[in-house]
mmCIF file of C-alpha atoms in Angstrom:
data_model
loop_
_atom_site.group_PDB
_atom_site.id
_atom_site.type_symbol
_atom_site.label_atom_id
_atom_site.label_comp_id
_atom_site.label_asym_id
_atom_site.label_seq_id
_atom_site.Cartn_x
_atom_site.Cartn_y
_atom_site.Cartn_z
ATOM 1 C CA THR A 1 161.660 106.082 149.435
ATOM 2 C CA LEU A 2 159.153 108.777 148.064
ATOM 3 C CA LYS A 3 156.133 107.420 146.221
ATOM 4 C CA ALA A 4 154.491 109.658 143.245
ATOM 5 C CA ARG A 5 151.008 110.178 143.889
ATOM 6 C CA GLN A 6 149.211 113.259 142.232
ATOM 7 C CA THR A 7 149.420 116.144 144.545
ATOM 8 C CA THR A 8 147.553 119.562 144.671
ATOM 9 C CA SER A 9 150.225 121.494 145.620
ATOM 10 C CA LYS A 10 153.140 122.816 144.373
ATOM 11 C CA ARG A 11 155.580 120.011 145.736
ATOM 12 C CA LYS A 12 156.256 116.877 143.755
ATOM 13 C CA TYR A 13 155.338 113.734 145.917
ATOM 14 C CA GLN A 14 152.387 113.402 148.286
ATOM 15 C CA PHE A 15 154.356 111.017 151.019
ATOM 16 C CA GLY A 16 157.544 110.562 151.701
ATOM 17 C CA ALA A 17 159.038 108.597 153.669
ATOM 18 C CA TYR A 18 162.571 108.323 156.243
ATOM 19 C CA PRO A 19 163.417 105.023 158.205
ATOM 20 C CA GLY A 20 166.340 105.003 160.659
ATOM 21 C CA ARG A 21 167.114 104.628 163.904
ATOM 22 C CA PHE A 22 167.909 108.002 164.929
ATOM 23 C CA GLN A 23 170.080 107.366 167.366
ATOM 24 C CA LEU A 24 170.830 110.443 168.068
ATOM 25 C CA PRO A 25 169.134 112.388 166.065
ATOM 26 C CA HIS A 26 171.515 114.977 165.091
ATOM 27 C CA GLU A 27 171.829 117.946 162.225
ATOM 28 C CA ILE A 28 172.218 115.491 159.168
ATOM 29 C CA HIS A 29 168.911 113.520 160.328
ATOM 30 C CA ILE A 30 167.078 117.034 160.541
ATOM 31 C CA ARG A 31 168.318 118.028 157.339
ATOM 32 C CA ASN A 32 166.918 115.145 155.745
ATOM 33 C CA PHE A 33 163.593 115.282 157.383
ATOM 34 C CA ARG A 34 163.653 118.987 156.091
ATOM 35 C CA GLN A 35 164.566 117.832 152.603
ATOM 36 C CA GLY A 36 161.459 115.288 152.333
ATOM 37 C CA LEU A 37 159.585 118.050 153.271
ATOM 38 C CA ASP A 38 160.337 120.200 150.254
ATOM 39 C CA VAL A 39 159.187 117.783 147.819
ATOM 40 C CA ALA A 40 157.136 115.931 149.195
ATOM 41 C CA ASP A 41 153.986 117.525 151.124
ATOM 42 C CA HIS A 42 154.049 114.407 153.884
ATOM 43 C CA MET A 43 156.521 112.813 155.680
ATOM 44 C CA ILE A 44 156.335 109.362 157.571
ATOM 45 C CA GLY A 45 159.249 108.801 159.863
ATOM 46 C CA VAL A 46 160.333 105.551 160.275
ATOM 47 C CA LEU A 47 161.710 104.691 164.141
ATOM 48 C CA GLY A 48 163.384 101.635 164.085
ATOM 49 C CA SER A 49 164.965 99.167 166.864
ATOM 50 C CA ASP A 50 161.505 100.069 168.170
ATOM 51 C CA GLU A 51 161.020 98.330 171.622
ATOM 52 C CA GLN A 52 164.391 97.804 172.192
ATOM 53 C CA SER A 53 166.133 97.759 175.807
ATOM 54 C CA ARG A 54 168.006 100.704 176.377
ATOM 55 C CA ASP A 55 171.746 99.515 175.957
ATOM 56 C CA LEU A 56 175.091 101.523 174.618
ATOM 57 C CA ARG A 57 173.628 100.919 170.604
ATOM 58 C CA ASN A 58 170.238 102.231 172.216
ATOM 59 C CA SER A 59 170.371 104.829 174.207
ATOM 60 C CA PHE A 60 166.589 106.402 173.684
ATOM 61 C CA THR A 61 162.810 104.957 173.123
ATOM 62 C CA SER A 62 160.942 105.456 170.376
ATOM 63 C CA SER A 63 159.372 108.370 171.643
ATOM 64 C CA GLU A 64 162.228 110.252 173.011
ATOM 65 C CA ARG A 65 163.721 109.909 169.556
ATOM 66 C CA GLU A 66 160.224 111.360 168.255
ATOM 67 C CA GLU A 67 160.135 114.299 170.851
ATOM 68 C CA MET A 68 163.355 115.242 169.938
ATOM 69 C CA ILE A 69 163.491 115.034 166.050
ATOM 70 C CA ARG A 70 159.927 116.932 166.358
ATOM 71 C CA GLY A 71 161.356 119.661 168.708
ATOM 72 C CA SER A 72 163.775 120.296 165.844
ATOM 73 C CA LEU A 73 161.227 121.151 163.793
ATOM 74 C CA THR A 74 159.007 124.317 163.009
ATOM 75 C CA ALA A 75 154.943 123.895 163.868
ATOM 76 C CA GLU A 76 154.614 123.762 160.242
ATOM 77 C CA GLU A 77 156.891 120.859 159.745
ATOM 78 C CA ASN A 78 155.649 118.868 162.454
ATOM 79 C CA SER A 79 151.829 119.240 160.890
ATOM 80 C CA ARG A 80 153.012 117.697 157.814
ATOM 81 C CA LEU A 81 155.207 114.756 159.887
ATOM 82 C CA THR A 82 154.063 111.610 160.710
ATOM 83 C CA PHE A 83 156.092 108.778 162.815
ATOM 84 C CA ILE A 84 155.586 104.941 162.824
ATOM 85 C CA ARG A 85 157.442 102.482 164.772
ATOM 86 C CA GLN A 86 159.507 99.330 163.623
ATOM 87 C CA ARG A 87 160.856 96.941 165.905
ATOM 88 C CA ASP A 88 163.650 95.075 164.570
ATOM 89 C CA VAL A 89 162.578 91.597 163.070
ATOM 90 C CA GLY A 90 166.389 90.056 161.784
ATOM 91 C CA ASP A 91 164.969 89.249 158.025
ATOM 92 C CA ARG A 92 165.186 92.119 155.369
ATOM 93 C CA ALA A 93 162.280 91.487 153.465
ATOM 94 C CA ARG A 94 159.971 90.395 156.515
ATOM 95 C CA TRP A 95 161.423 94.155 157.473
ATOM 96 C CA SER A 96 160.370 95.773 154.194
ATOM 97 C CA ALA A 97 157.320 93.644 154.392
ATOM 98 C CA GLN A 98 156.353 95.504 157.838
ATOM 99 C CA VAL A 99 157.215 98.762 156.909
ATOM 100 C CA GLN A 100 155.618 99.033 153.415
ATOM 101 C CA GLU A 101 152.424 97.945 155.772
ATOM 102 C CA LYS A 102 152.441 100.504 158.505
ATOM 103 C CA ILE A 103 153.297 103.083 155.863
ATOM 104 C CA ASP A 104 150.473 102.149 153.329
ATOM 105 C CA GLY A 105 147.937 102.545 156.554
ATOM 106 C CA VAL A 106 149.421 105.949 156.943
ATOM 107 C CA ILE A 107 148.542 107.026 153.211
#
């Protein structure tokens, strides 16, 4: 979701958000972050399934996933990227409201 805001740069948006579990971050995830950074001054990566116990579905912690994503981006790209973490709550409306509140806190 990209929010339209006045920007002083040549980019169309001031902020963009990209939610995902990113278990395991792969080339398409990195490409999507880069495409977001092409059109937004700043991207917010929403790391889903935060604080889940390790299992076959959730092999990596949020910190490990963030580190892998950041390791695939340049220093300049990383300077325009913030991560927030979101636990699974089992209710789409509640999850969305919690994510929006966290995004608003970054903006």
